[in-house]
Tab-separated table of C-alpha atoms in Angstrom:
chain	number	residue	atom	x	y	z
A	12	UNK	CA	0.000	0.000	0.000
A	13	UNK	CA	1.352	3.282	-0.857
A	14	UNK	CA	2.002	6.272	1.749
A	15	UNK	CA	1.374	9.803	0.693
A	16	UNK	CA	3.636	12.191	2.242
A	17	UNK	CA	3.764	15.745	1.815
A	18	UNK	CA	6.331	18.702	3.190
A	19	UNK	CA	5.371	22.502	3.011
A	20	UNK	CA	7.525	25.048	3.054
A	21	UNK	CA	7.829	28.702	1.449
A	22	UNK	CA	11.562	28.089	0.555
A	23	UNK	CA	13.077	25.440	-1.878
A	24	UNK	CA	16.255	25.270	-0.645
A	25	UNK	CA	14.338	23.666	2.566
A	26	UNK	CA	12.072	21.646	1.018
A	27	UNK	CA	14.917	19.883	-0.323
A	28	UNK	CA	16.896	19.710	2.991
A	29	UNK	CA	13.480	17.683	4.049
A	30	UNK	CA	12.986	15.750	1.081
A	31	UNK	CA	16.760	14.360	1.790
A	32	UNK	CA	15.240	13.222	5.410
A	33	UNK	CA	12.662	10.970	3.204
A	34	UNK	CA	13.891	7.457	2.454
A	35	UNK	CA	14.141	5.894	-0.720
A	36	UNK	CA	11.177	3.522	-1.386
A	37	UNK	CA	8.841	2.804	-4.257
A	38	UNK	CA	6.066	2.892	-1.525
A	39	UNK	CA	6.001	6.026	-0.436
A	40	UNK	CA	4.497	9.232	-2.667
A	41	UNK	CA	6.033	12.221	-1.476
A	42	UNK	CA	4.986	15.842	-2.659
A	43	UNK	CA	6.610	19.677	-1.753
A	44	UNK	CA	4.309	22.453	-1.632
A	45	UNK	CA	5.567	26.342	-1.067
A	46	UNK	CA	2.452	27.062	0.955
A	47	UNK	CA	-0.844	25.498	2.487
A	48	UNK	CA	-2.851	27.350	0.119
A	49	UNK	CA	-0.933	24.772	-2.254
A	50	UNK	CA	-1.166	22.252	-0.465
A	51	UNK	CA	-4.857	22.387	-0.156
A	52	UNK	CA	-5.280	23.135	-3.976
A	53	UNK	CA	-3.656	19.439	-5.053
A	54	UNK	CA	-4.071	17.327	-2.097
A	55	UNK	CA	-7.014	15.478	-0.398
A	56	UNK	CA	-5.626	15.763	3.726
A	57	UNK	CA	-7.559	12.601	4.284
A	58	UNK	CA	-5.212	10.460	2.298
A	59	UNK	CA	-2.047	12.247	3.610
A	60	UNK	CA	-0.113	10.044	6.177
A	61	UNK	CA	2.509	12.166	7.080
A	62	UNK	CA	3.129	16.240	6.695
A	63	UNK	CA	6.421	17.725	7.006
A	64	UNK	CA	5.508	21.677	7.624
A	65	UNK	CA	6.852	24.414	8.755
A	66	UNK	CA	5.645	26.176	11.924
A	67	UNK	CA	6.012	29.601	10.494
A	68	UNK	CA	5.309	30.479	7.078
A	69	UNK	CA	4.603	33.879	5.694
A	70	UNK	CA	1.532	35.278	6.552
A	71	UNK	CA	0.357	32.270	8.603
A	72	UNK	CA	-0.190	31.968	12.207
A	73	UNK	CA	1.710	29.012	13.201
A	74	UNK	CA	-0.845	27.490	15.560
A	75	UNK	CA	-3.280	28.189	13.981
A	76	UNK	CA	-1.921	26.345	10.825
A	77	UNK	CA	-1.068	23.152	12.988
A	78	UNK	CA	-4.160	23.087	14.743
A	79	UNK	CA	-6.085	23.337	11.170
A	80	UNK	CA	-3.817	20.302	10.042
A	81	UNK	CA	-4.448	18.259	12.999
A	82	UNK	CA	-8.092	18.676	12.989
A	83	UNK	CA	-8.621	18.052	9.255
A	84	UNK	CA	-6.404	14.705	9.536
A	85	UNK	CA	-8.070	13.925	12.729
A	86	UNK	CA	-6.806	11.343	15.081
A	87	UNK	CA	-5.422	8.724	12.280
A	88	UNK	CA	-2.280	7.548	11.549
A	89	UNK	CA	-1.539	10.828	10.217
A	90	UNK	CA	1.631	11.681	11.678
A	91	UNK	CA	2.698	15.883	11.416
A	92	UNK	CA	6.004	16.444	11.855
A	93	UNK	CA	6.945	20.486	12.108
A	94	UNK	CA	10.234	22.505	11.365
A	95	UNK	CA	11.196	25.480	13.397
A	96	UNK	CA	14.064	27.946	13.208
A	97	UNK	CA	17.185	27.232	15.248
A	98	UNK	CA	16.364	29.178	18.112
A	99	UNK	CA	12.502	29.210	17.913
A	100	UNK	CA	11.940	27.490	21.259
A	101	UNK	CA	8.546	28.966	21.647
A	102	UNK	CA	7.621	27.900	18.113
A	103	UNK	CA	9.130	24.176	19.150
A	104	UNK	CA	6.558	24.276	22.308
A	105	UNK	CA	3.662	26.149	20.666
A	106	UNK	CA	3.945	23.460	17.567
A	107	UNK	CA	3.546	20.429	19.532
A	108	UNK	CA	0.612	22.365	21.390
A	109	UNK	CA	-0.795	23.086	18.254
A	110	UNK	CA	-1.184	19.010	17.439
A	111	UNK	CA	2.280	18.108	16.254
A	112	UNK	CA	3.207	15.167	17.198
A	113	UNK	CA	7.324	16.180	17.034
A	114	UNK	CA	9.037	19.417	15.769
A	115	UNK	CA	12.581	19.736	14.438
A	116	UNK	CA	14.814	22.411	13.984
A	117	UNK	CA	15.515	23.019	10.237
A	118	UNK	CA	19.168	22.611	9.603
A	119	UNK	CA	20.145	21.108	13.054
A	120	UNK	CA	18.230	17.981	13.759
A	121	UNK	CA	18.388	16.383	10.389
A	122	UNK	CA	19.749	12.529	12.171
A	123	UNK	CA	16.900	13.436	14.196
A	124	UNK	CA	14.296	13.787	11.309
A	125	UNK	CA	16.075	11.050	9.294
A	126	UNK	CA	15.898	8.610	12.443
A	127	UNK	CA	11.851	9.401	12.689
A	128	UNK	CA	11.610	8.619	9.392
A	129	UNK	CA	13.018	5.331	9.504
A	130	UNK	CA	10.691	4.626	12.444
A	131	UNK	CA	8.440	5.946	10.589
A	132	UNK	CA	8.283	3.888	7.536
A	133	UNK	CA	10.003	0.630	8.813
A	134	UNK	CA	13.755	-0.715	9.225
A	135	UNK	CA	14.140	-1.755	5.841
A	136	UNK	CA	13.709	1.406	4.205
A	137	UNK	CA	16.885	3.134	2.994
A	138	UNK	CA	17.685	6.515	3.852
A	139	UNK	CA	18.802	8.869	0.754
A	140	UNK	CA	22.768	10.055	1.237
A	141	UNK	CA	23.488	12.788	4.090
A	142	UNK	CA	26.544	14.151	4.920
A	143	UNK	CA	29.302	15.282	2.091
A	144	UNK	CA	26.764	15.087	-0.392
A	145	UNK	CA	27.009	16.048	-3.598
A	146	UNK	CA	25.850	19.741	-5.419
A	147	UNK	CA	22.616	18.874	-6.028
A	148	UNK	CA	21.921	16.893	-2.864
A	149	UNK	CA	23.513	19.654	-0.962
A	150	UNK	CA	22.351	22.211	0.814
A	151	UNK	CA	22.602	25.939	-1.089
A	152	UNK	CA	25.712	27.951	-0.321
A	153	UNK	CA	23.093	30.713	-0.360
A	154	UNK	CA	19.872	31.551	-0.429
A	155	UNK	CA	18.205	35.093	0.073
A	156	UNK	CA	14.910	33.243	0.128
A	157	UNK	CA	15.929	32.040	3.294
A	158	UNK	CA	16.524	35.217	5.262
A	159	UNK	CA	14.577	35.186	8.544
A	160	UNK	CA	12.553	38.316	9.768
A	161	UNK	CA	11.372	41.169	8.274
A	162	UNK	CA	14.432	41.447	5.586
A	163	UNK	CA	12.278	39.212	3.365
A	164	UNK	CA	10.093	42.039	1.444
A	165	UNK	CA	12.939	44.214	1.962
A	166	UNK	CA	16.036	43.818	-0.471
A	167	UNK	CA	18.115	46.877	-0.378
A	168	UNK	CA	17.902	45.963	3.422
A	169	UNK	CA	18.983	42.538	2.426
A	170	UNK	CA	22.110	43.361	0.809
A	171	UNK	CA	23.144	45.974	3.694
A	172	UNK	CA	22.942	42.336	6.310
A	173	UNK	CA	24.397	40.627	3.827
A	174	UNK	CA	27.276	43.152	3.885
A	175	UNK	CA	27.348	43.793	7.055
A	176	UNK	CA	27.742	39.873	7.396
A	177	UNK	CA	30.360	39.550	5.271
A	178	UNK	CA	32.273	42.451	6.936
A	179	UNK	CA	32.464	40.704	10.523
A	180	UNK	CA	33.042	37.411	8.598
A	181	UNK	CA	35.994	38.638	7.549
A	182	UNK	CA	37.578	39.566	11.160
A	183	UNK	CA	36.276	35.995	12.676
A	184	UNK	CA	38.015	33.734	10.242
A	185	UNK	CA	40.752	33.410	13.332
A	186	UNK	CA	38.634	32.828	15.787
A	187	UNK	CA	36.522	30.106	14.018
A	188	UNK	CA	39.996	28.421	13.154
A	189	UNK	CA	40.518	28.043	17.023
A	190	UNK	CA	37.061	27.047	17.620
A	191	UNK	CA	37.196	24.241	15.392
A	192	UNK	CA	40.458	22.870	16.822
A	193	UNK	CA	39.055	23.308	20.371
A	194	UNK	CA	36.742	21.410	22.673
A	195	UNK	CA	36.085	23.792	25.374
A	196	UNK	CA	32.849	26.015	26.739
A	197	UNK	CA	33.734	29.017	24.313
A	198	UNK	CA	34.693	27.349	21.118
A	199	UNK	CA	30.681	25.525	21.154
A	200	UNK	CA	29.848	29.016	22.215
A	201	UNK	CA	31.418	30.555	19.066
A	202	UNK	CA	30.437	27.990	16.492
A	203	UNK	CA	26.890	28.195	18.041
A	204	UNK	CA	26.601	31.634	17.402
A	205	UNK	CA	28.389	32.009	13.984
A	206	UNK	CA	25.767	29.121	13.253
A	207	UNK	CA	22.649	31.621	14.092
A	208	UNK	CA	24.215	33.941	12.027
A	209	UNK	CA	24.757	31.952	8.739
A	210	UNK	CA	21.120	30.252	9.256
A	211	UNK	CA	19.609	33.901	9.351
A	212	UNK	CA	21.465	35.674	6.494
A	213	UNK	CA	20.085	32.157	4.652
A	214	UNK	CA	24.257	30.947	4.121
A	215	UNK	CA	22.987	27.676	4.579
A	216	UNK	CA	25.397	25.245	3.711
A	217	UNK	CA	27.742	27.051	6.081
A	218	UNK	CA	24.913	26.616	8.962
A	219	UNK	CA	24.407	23.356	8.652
A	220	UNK	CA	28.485	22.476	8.765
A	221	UNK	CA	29.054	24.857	11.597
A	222	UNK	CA	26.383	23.296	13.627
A	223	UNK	CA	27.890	19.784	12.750
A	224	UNK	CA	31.440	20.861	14.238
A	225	UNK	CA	30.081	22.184	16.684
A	226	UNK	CA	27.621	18.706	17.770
A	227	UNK	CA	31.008	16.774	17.654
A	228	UNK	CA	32.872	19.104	20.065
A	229	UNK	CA	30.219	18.452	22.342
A	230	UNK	CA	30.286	14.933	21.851
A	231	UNK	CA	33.804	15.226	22.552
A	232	UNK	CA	35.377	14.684	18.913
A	233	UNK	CA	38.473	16.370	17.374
A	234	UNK	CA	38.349	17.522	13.687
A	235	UNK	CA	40.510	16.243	11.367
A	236	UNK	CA	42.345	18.823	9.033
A	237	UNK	CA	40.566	17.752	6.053
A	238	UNK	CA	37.548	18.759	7.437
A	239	UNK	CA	38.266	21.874	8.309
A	240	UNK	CA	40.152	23.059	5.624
A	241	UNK	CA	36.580	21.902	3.767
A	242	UNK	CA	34.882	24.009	6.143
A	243	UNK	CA	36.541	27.464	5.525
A	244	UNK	CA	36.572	26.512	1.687
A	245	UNK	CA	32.738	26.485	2.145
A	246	UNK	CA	33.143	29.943	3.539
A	247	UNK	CA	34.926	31.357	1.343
A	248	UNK	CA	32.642	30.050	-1.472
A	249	UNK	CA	29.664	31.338	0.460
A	250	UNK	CA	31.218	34.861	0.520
A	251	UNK	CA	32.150	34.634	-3.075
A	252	UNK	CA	28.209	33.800	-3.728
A	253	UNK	CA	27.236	36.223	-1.033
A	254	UNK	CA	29.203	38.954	-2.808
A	255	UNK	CA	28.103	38.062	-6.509
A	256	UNK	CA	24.505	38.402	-5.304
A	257	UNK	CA	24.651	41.372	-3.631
A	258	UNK	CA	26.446	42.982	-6.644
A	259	UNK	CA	24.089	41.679	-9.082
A	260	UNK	CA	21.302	44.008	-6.843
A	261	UNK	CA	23.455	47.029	-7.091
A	262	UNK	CA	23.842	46.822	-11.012
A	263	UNK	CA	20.239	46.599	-11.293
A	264	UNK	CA	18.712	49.006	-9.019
A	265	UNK	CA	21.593	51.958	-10.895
């Protein structure tokens, strides 16, 4: 019998970080919408098994949207999973209130989602690659879609954060160095941080590696120099694409 699963979210460069979390079998249908409006347009919510959503979606009240879901599916099988921002504790909570059953945070808890999954669908089922993937698998280097807050409408105010991001990138290249080599309080400190940064400016790839390092310093693993000279080349391609982008805006708006 065939599962339908179905993921929402307004930005593709997410909706395939969650389709990665989906494993590969024939007997599972899996669809990406960009908003519920689309969601609701193609798809009958009685025959959906599992959603993958995000709490917060443009011009949606999060609860609001969960408790909708929850009550349409009703107390099935249906299982809805929902993504929150890094930080977004009272999202996490408010999600789960909402009728949730489990929420995530985009970017940090992929084993997490991946390892649901699994449950999820059985222990046969084989999960699609993580890790060093490559460039289409991958998460973007960057993605203005992604920016979080108000920046979103607002693109001349985009390319000042972006700037402004690249600037202070510039004078922590040092200091990340150290933090990758270290294993104490302030290095997870600094990689957690730099991590909130990249996830907000939408340098995604960059997020999702930083918060990696920074999971095996607290699990109490050294990195190799491999990986991080692999880590500051993602860097400094992000700040090449970073740079590109925000020059493209200039040329057009003069």
């Amino acid at each position: 019998m065939c599962r339908n699963i179905a993921i929402v979210d307004h930005s593709p460069a997410w909706q395939r970080w969650l389709e990665r979390a989906v494993p590969d079998r024939s007997d599972l249908n899996l669809t990406s919408f960009d908003s519920p409006k689309a969601l609701l347009r193609s798809f009958r919510l009685c025959e959906v098994d599992l959603l993958i959503v995000a709490y917060r979606l443009p011009d949606i009240d999060g609860f609001s949207w969960i408790s909708a879901l929850r009550e349409t599916v009703g107390s099935s099988q249906a299982r809805i999973i929902a993504l929150v921002s890094r930080d977004d504790e009272v999202g996490r909570s408010m999600a789960v209130l909402a009728g949730a059953n489990v929420a995530y945070r985009k970017g940090i808890d992929g084993d997490l989602l991946r390892q649901d999954m699994l449950r999820w669908v059985g222990s046969d089922a084989i999960p699609q690659p993580h890790g060093k993937a490559d460039g289409q698998a991958a998460l973007p280097l960057f993605d203005p879609r992604s920016f979080e807050g108000p920046e979103q409408a607002e693109l001349p105010r985009q390319r000042c954060v972006v700037l402004g991001f690249l600037e202070r990138l510039n004078s922590k290249l040092s200091l990340l160095r150290l933090a990758c080599m270290g294993q104490d309080g302030r290095a997870v400190q600094i990689l957690g941080e730099f991590a909130h940064e990249c996830r907000a400016v939408g340098a995604l790839r960059a997020c999702e590696r930083t918060e990696g390092i920074r999971q095996e310093l607290l699990a109490g693993a050294t990195q190799p120099g491999d990986v991080v000279v692999d880590y500051f080349d993602i860097l400094v391609r992000t700040a090449r694409a970073m740079a590109e982008w925000s020059l493209k805006g200039t040329r057009a708006d003069s």
